[in-house]
Coordinates of C-alpha atoms in Angstrom, one line a residue:
M1 CA 163.7 -116.5 13.5
K2 CA 160.1 -117.1 14.5
F3 CA 158.7 -114.7 17.0
I4 CA 155.7 -113.8 19.2
D5 CA 154.5 -110.2 19.4
M6 CA 152.3 -109.5 22.4
H7 CA 150.5 -106.4 21.3
C8 CA 149.3 -104.6 18.1
D9 CA 146.3 -102.3 17.4
T10 CA 145.7 -103.3 13.8
L11 CA 142.1 -104.3 14.3
M12 CA 141.3 -100.7 15.2
Q13 CA 143.2 -99.4 12.2
A14 CA 141.4 -101.8 9.9
I15 CA 137.9 -100.6 10.9
K16 CA 139.0 -97.0 10.5
G17 CA 139.4 -97.9 6.8
D18 CA 136.3 -100.1 6.6
V19 CA 138.6 -103.1 6.0
L20 CA 136.8 -106.5 6.6
D21 CA 139.9 -108.5 7.5
L22 CA 143.6 -108.2 8.1
C23 CA 144.8 -110.3 5.3
E24 CA 146.4 -107.5 3.3
I25 CA 146.1 -103.8 4.4
Q26 CA 147.9 -101.0 2.6
D27 CA 147.8 -98.3 5.3
S28 CA 149.0 -100.3 8.3
M29 CA 152.1 -101.5 10.0
L30 CA 150.9 -105.1 10.1
D31 CA 148.9 -107.5 8.1
I32 CA 148.8 -111.3 7.7
K33 CA 150.9 -111.5 4.6
R34 CA 153.7 -109.3 6.1
M35 CA 153.5 -111.4 9.3
K36 CA 154.3 -114.4 7.2
K37 CA 157.1 -112.6 5.4
G38 CA 158.6 -111.5 8.7
G39 CA 158.6 -115.0 10.2
A40 CA 155.9 -114.5 12.8
S41 CA 154.6 -117.3 14.9
T42 CA 152.0 -115.6 16.9
E43 CA 150.4 -112.1 17.2
F44 CA 148.3 -110.8 20.0
F45 CA 145.5 -108.8 18.4
A46 CA 144.1 -106.1 20.7
I47 CA 140.5 -104.9 20.8
F48 CA 141.4 -101.5 22.1
F49 CA 138.6 -99.3 23.5
P50 CA 139.2 -95.6 22.8
P51 CA 137.9 -93.2 25.4
Q52 CA 134.2 -92.4 25.3
K53 CA 133.1 -88.9 24.5
E54 CA 130.6 -87.0 26.6
S55 CA 127.8 -88.8 24.7
G56 CA 129.0 -92.1 26.2
L57 CA 130.0 -93.2 22.7
I58 CA 133.2 -93.9 20.9
E59 CA 133.8 -91.5 18.0
L60 CA 136.1 -92.8 15.3
E61 CA 136.6 -91.4 11.8
G62 CA 133.4 -89.4 12.0
K63 CA 131.4 -92.4 13.2
S64 CA 129.9 -93.0 16.6
F65 CA 129.7 -96.4 18.3
S66 CA 128.6 -97.8 21.6
D67 CA 131.2 -100.1 23.3
E68 CA 129.1 -103.1 22.2
E69 CA 128.8 -102.0 18.6
Y70 CA 132.6 -101.2 18.5
F71 CA 133.4 -104.6 20.0
D72 CA 131.2 -106.4 17.5
L73 CA 133.0 -104.7 14.5
L74 CA 136.5 -105.5 15.7
Y75 CA 135.5 -109.0 16.7
K76 CA 134.0 -109.7 13.3
C77 CA 137.1 -108.3 11.6
Y78 CA 139.2 -110.7 13.7
K79 CA 137.0 -113.7 12.9
N80 CA 136.9 -112.8 9.2
T81 CA 140.7 -112.8 9.3
M82 CA 141.0 -116.3 10.8
S83 CA 138.5 -117.5 8.1
N84 CA 139.6 -115.6 5.0
C85 CA 143.3 -116.1 5.7
G86 CA 142.9 -119.6 7.0
D87 CA 145.7 -121.0 4.9
L88 CA 148.1 -118.7 6.8
I89 CA 146.8 -118.2 10.3
A90 CA 144.4 -119.7 12.8
Q91 CA 143.0 -118.6 16.2
A92 CA 144.9 -119.9 19.3
M93 CA 143.5 -120.2 22.8
N94 CA 146.6 -121.7 24.4
A95 CA 150.1 -123.0 23.9
A96 CA 148.8 -126.4 22.5
D97 CA 147.0 -124.5 19.7
I98 CA 150.1 -122.6 18.8
I99 CA 152.1 -125.8 18.5
K100 CA 149.3 -127.4 16.4
N101 CA 149.1 -124.4 14.1
E102 CA 152.9 -124.4 13.7
S103 CA 152.8 -128.1 12.8
Q104 CA 150.3 -127.2 10.0
G105 CA 152.5 -124.4 8.7
K106 CA 150.2 -121.7 10.1
M107 CA 150.7 -118.7 12.3
S108 CA 148.5 -118.0 15.4
G109 CA 146.3 -115.2 16.5
I110 CA 145.4 -114.5 20.1
L111 CA 142.6 -112.1 20.9
T112 CA 142.9 -109.5 23.7
F113 CA 141.2 -106.6 25.4
E114 CA 143.1 -103.3 25.8
D115 CA 141.0 -101.7 28.6
G116 CA 138.8 -104.2 30.3
R117 CA 135.9 -101.9 30.8
M118 CA 133.5 -104.1 28.8
V119 CA 133.7 -106.6 31.7
D120 CA 131.7 -104.0 33.6
G121 CA 132.4 -105.5 37.0
S122 CA 130.9 -108.9 36.1
L123 CA 132.6 -112.2 36.3
N124 CA 129.9 -113.6 34.2
K125 CA 130.7 -111.2 31.4
M126 CA 134.4 -112.1 31.8
K127 CA 133.5 -115.7 31.3
K128 CA 131.4 -114.8 28.2
Y129 CA 134.4 -113.0 26.6
Y130 CA 136.7 -115.9 27.6
D131 CA 134.3 -118.2 25.7
M132 CA 134.5 -115.9 22.7
G133 CA 138.3 -116.2 22.7
I134 CA 139.7 -113.4 24.8
R135 CA 142.9 -114.6 26.4
L136 CA 144.6 -111.5 27.7
I137 CA 143.1 -108.4 29.3
S138 CA 145.0 -105.1 29.8
L139 CA 143.2 -104.3 33.0
T140 CA 143.0 -100.5 32.3
W141 CA 143.9 -98.1 29.5
N142 CA 144.2 -94.4 30.4
G143 CA 141.1 -94.1 32.4
E144 CA 139.5 -95.5 35.6
N145 CA 137.4 -98.6 35.1
C146 CA 135.9 -101.5 37.1
F147 CA 139.3 -103.0 37.7
G148 CA 141.2 -100.0 38.9
Y149 CA 143.2 -97.0 37.9
P150 CA 145.6 -96.1 35.1
C151 CA 149.2 -94.9 35.1
S152 CA 149.5 -91.2 36.0
K153 CA 152.0 -88.5 36.3
D154 CA 150.3 -87.6 39.6
A155 CA 152.0 -89.5 42.5
D156 CA 148.8 -89.9 44.5
A157 CA 146.8 -91.2 41.5
M158 CA 149.6 -93.5 40.6
S159 CA 149.6 -95.1 44.0
L160 CA 145.9 -96.1 43.8
G161 CA 145.4 -99.9 43.8
L162 CA 142.9 -102.3 42.3
K163 CA 139.3 -101.9 43.2
P164 CA 137.6 -104.8 45.1
F165 CA 136.3 -106.2 41.8
G166 CA 139.8 -105.9 40.3
K167 CA 141.2 -108.0 43.1
E168 CA 138.5 -110.6 42.6
A169 CA 138.9 -110.5 38.9
V170 CA 142.7 -111.2 39.1
E171 CA 141.9 -114.4 41.0
Y172 CA 139.2 -115.4 38.5
M173 CA 141.5 -114.7 35.5
N174 CA 144.1 -117.1 37.0
E175 CA 141.3 -119.7 37.4
L176 CA 139.9 -119.2 33.9
G177 CA 143.1 -119.0 32.0
I178 CA 143.2 -115.3 31.0
L179 CA 146.6 -113.6 31.0
I180 CA 146.8 -110.5 33.2
D181 CA 148.4 -107.5 31.5
V182 CA 149.6 -104.6 33.7
S183 CA 150.6 -102.2 30.9
H184 CA 148.7 -99.0 31.5
L185 CA 147.9 -100.0 35.1
S186 CA 148.8 -97.7 38.1
D187 CA 151.8 -98.6 40.2
G188 CA 149.5 -99.4 43.1
G189 CA 147.5 -101.7 40.9
F190 CA 150.7 -103.4 39.7
W191 CA 151.7 -104.2 43.3
D192 CA 148.2 -105.6 44.0
V193 CA 148.6 -107.9 41.0
V194 CA 151.9 -109.0 42.4
E195 CA 150.3 -109.9 45.7
I196 CA 147.2 -111.6 44.4
S197 CA 148.1 -113.4 41.2
K198 CA 149.3 -117.0 41.5
K199 CA 150.2 -117.2 37.9
P200 CA 152.8 -115.3 35.8
F201 CA 151.5 -112.0 34.4
T202 CA 152.7 -109.6 31.7
A203 CA 153.3 -106.0 30.8
S204 CA 152.5 -106.7 27.1
H205 CA 153.9 -103.4 25.8
S206 CA 156.1 -101.6 28.3
N207 CA 159.8 -100.7 28.7
C208 CA 162.3 -99.6 31.3
R209 CA 161.5 -96.6 33.4
S210 CA 165.2 -96.2 34.4
L211 CA 166.0 -95.5 30.8
S212 CA 162.9 -93.6 29.8
P213 CA 160.9 -91.9 32.5
H214 CA 157.5 -92.4 30.9
Q215 CA 154.9 -93.5 33.6
R216 CA 153.9 -96.4 31.4
N217 CA 157.3 -98.0 31.8
L218 CA 158.4 -100.5 34.5
T219 CA 160.8 -99.6 37.3
D220 CA 163.7 -101.9 38.1
E221 CA 161.9 -103.1 41.2
M222 CA 158.8 -104.0 39.1
I223 CA 160.9 -105.9 36.6
K224 CA 162.6 -107.9 39.3
K225 CA 159.3 -108.8 40.9
M226 CA 157.6 -109.7 37.6
A227 CA 160.6 -111.9 36.8
E228 CA 160.4 -113.6 40.2
K229 CA 156.8 -114.5 39.5
G230 CA 157.7 -115.9 36.0
G231 CA 156.3 -113.1 34.0
A232 CA 157.6 -111.3 30.9
A233 CA 157.4 -107.9 29.4
G234 CA 157.0 -107.1 25.7
I235 CA 159.1 -104.2 24.5
N236 CA 157.1 -101.3 23.1
F237 CA 158.5 -99.6 19.9
A238 CA 156.9 -96.2 20.7
P239 CA 159.5 -93.4 20.8
A240 CA 158.1 -91.9 24.1
F241 CA 158.8 -95.2 25.9
L242 CA 162.4 -95.6 24.6
N243 CA 164.0 -92.1 24.9
A244 CA 165.4 -90.4 28.0
D245 CA 163.5 -87.3 26.7
T246 CA 160.0 -88.6 26.1
A247 CA 159.4 -85.8 23.6
V248 CA 161.9 -87.2 21.1
R249 CA 160.1 -88.8 18.1
D250 CA 162.7 -91.4 17.1
S251 CA 162.4 -95.1 17.7
T252 CA 165.7 -96.8 16.8
L253 CA 167.3 -100.2 16.9
E254 CA 169.9 -98.9 19.2
L255 CA 167.2 -97.9 21.8
L256 CA 165.3 -101.2 21.4
S257 CA 168.4 -103.1 22.0
L258 CA 169.3 -100.9 25.0
H259 CA 166.0 -101.5 26.7
L260 CA 166.0 -105.3 26.0
R261 CA 169.5 -105.6 27.4
K262 CA 168.5 -103.6 30.5
M263 CA 165.6 -106.0 31.0
I264 CA 168.1 -108.9 30.9
D265 CA 170.4 -107.2 33.3
V266 CA 167.6 -106.5 35.8
G267 CA 165.2 -109.3 35.3
G268 CA 167.2 -112.0 33.7
E269 CA 167.2 -113.6 30.3
D270 CA 163.8 -115.2 30.8
F271 CA 162.1 -111.8 31.2
P272 CA 162.2 -109.7 27.9
A273 CA 159.8 -110.3 25.0
L274 CA 158.3 -108.4 22.1
G275 CA 155.2 -106.1 22.4
S276 CA 155.5 -103.8 19.4
D277 CA 152.3 -101.8 19.7
L278 CA 152.3 -101.5 15.9
D279 CA 149.4 -99.6 14.5
G280 CA 149.0 -97.9 17.9
I281 CA 152.1 -95.7 17.7
T282 CA 153.6 -92.9 15.6
G283 CA 157.0 -91.3 15.1
N284 CA 160.2 -92.0 13.2
L285 CA 160.2 -95.8 13.6
E286 CA 163.2 -97.8 12.4
V287 CA 161.1 -100.9 12.9
G288 CA 157.7 -99.7 11.7
C289 CA 156.5 -102.9 10.0
I290 CA 156.0 -106.4 11.3
S291 CA 158.1 -107.8 8.4
K292 CA 161.2 -105.9 9.8
M293 CA 161.3 -107.7 13.1
S294 CA 164.4 -109.6 12.3
M295 CA 166.3 -106.3 12.3
I296 CA 166.0 -106.3 16.1
F297 CA 167.5 -109.8 16.4
D298 CA 170.4 -108.7 14.1
R299 CA 171.1 -105.7 16.3
L300 CA 171.0 -107.7 19.5
K301 CA 173.6 -110.1 18.0
T302 CA 175.8 -107.1 17.0
D303 CA 175.4 -105.9 20.6
G304 CA 176.7 -109.2 22.0
V305 CA 173.5 -111.0 22.9
S306 CA 173.8 -114.7 22.2
E307 CA 171.6 -116.6 19.7
R308 CA 170.1 -118.6 22.6
V309 CA 169.0 -115.5 24.5
I310 CA 167.7 -113.8 21.3
E311 CA 165.5 -116.8 20.7
K312 CA 164.1 -116.4 24.2
I313 CA 163.3 -112.7 23.5
A314 CA 161.8 -113.5 20.2
Y315 CA 159.7 -116.5 21.2
A316 CA 160.5 -118.7 24.2
N317 CA 159.8 -116.2 27.0
A318 CA 156.4 -115.2 25.7
F319 CA 155.5 -118.9 24.9
R320 CA 156.4 -120.0 28.4
V321 CA 154.0 -117.4 29.9
I322 CA 151.3 -118.5 27.4
K323 CA 151.8 -122.1 28.4
E324 CA 151.7 -121.4 32.1
T325 CA 148.6 -119.1 32.0
L326 CA 146.2 -119.8 29.1
R327 CA 143.7 -122.7 28.9

């Protein structure tokens, strides 16, 4: 069964090992050859920005980078992948590109930002990155930036909403055709997006807070409201987002199925999607490789989910959001 996965961190893993493209990588959970083997249609490749040190630089594997230098490295790796693996995958900017690539027997890659801090409070910079192919922005990661504030265990911090630029940016992202991602965003910021966005939005890699109390997960109220607005959430394979005890290190098919079925119960069958977070997570992962994605579909079938709904989870729900938001 073909599928769309809305989040991976493989670009960062590649540059840690000085890898020039994602065609075939030994020490990773995902590469292009295993995507093909697993039946992938489309992967969202995140340019994830690690926190800056006191020097203002990113430190990775003993090397230091400015945000601009780091972006250039990951962007080059992504473009190399689309070129060097061009017989298997091509860049997609929108739903029409995905359909075109599929007609040519190719998978699609969609480029994203995880932490929008490179936008730096400038709509002109956002347009620049749009022109370079960015089609989804996770507004925040785990720190404050120009858009707003991150998830927090502190209730007061969690209630903080979008900054004035963040509110303006949500409107502009709707206009441009960039998908808004609320994974990592504060609860207050989430509700601002609900109020402002005229387009569906996503939580690209978040689960159900009623089943696992991690602050990154979505409450039932959030799921209902996102679903009402036509959005979708990609289930995260990380153990801390799946277990009732967030310290447990096991990510199992049973838990993945449980969260997906909860999303259906609360948000309807058009809500759940896939957002693995592969190469950004650790633990005892029953699905720890992109080529094993079909195991989830088999488990859902065993748990009584119909083939029609499984196809929505695997592909159709994410594709609909792409079609309604990206240009």
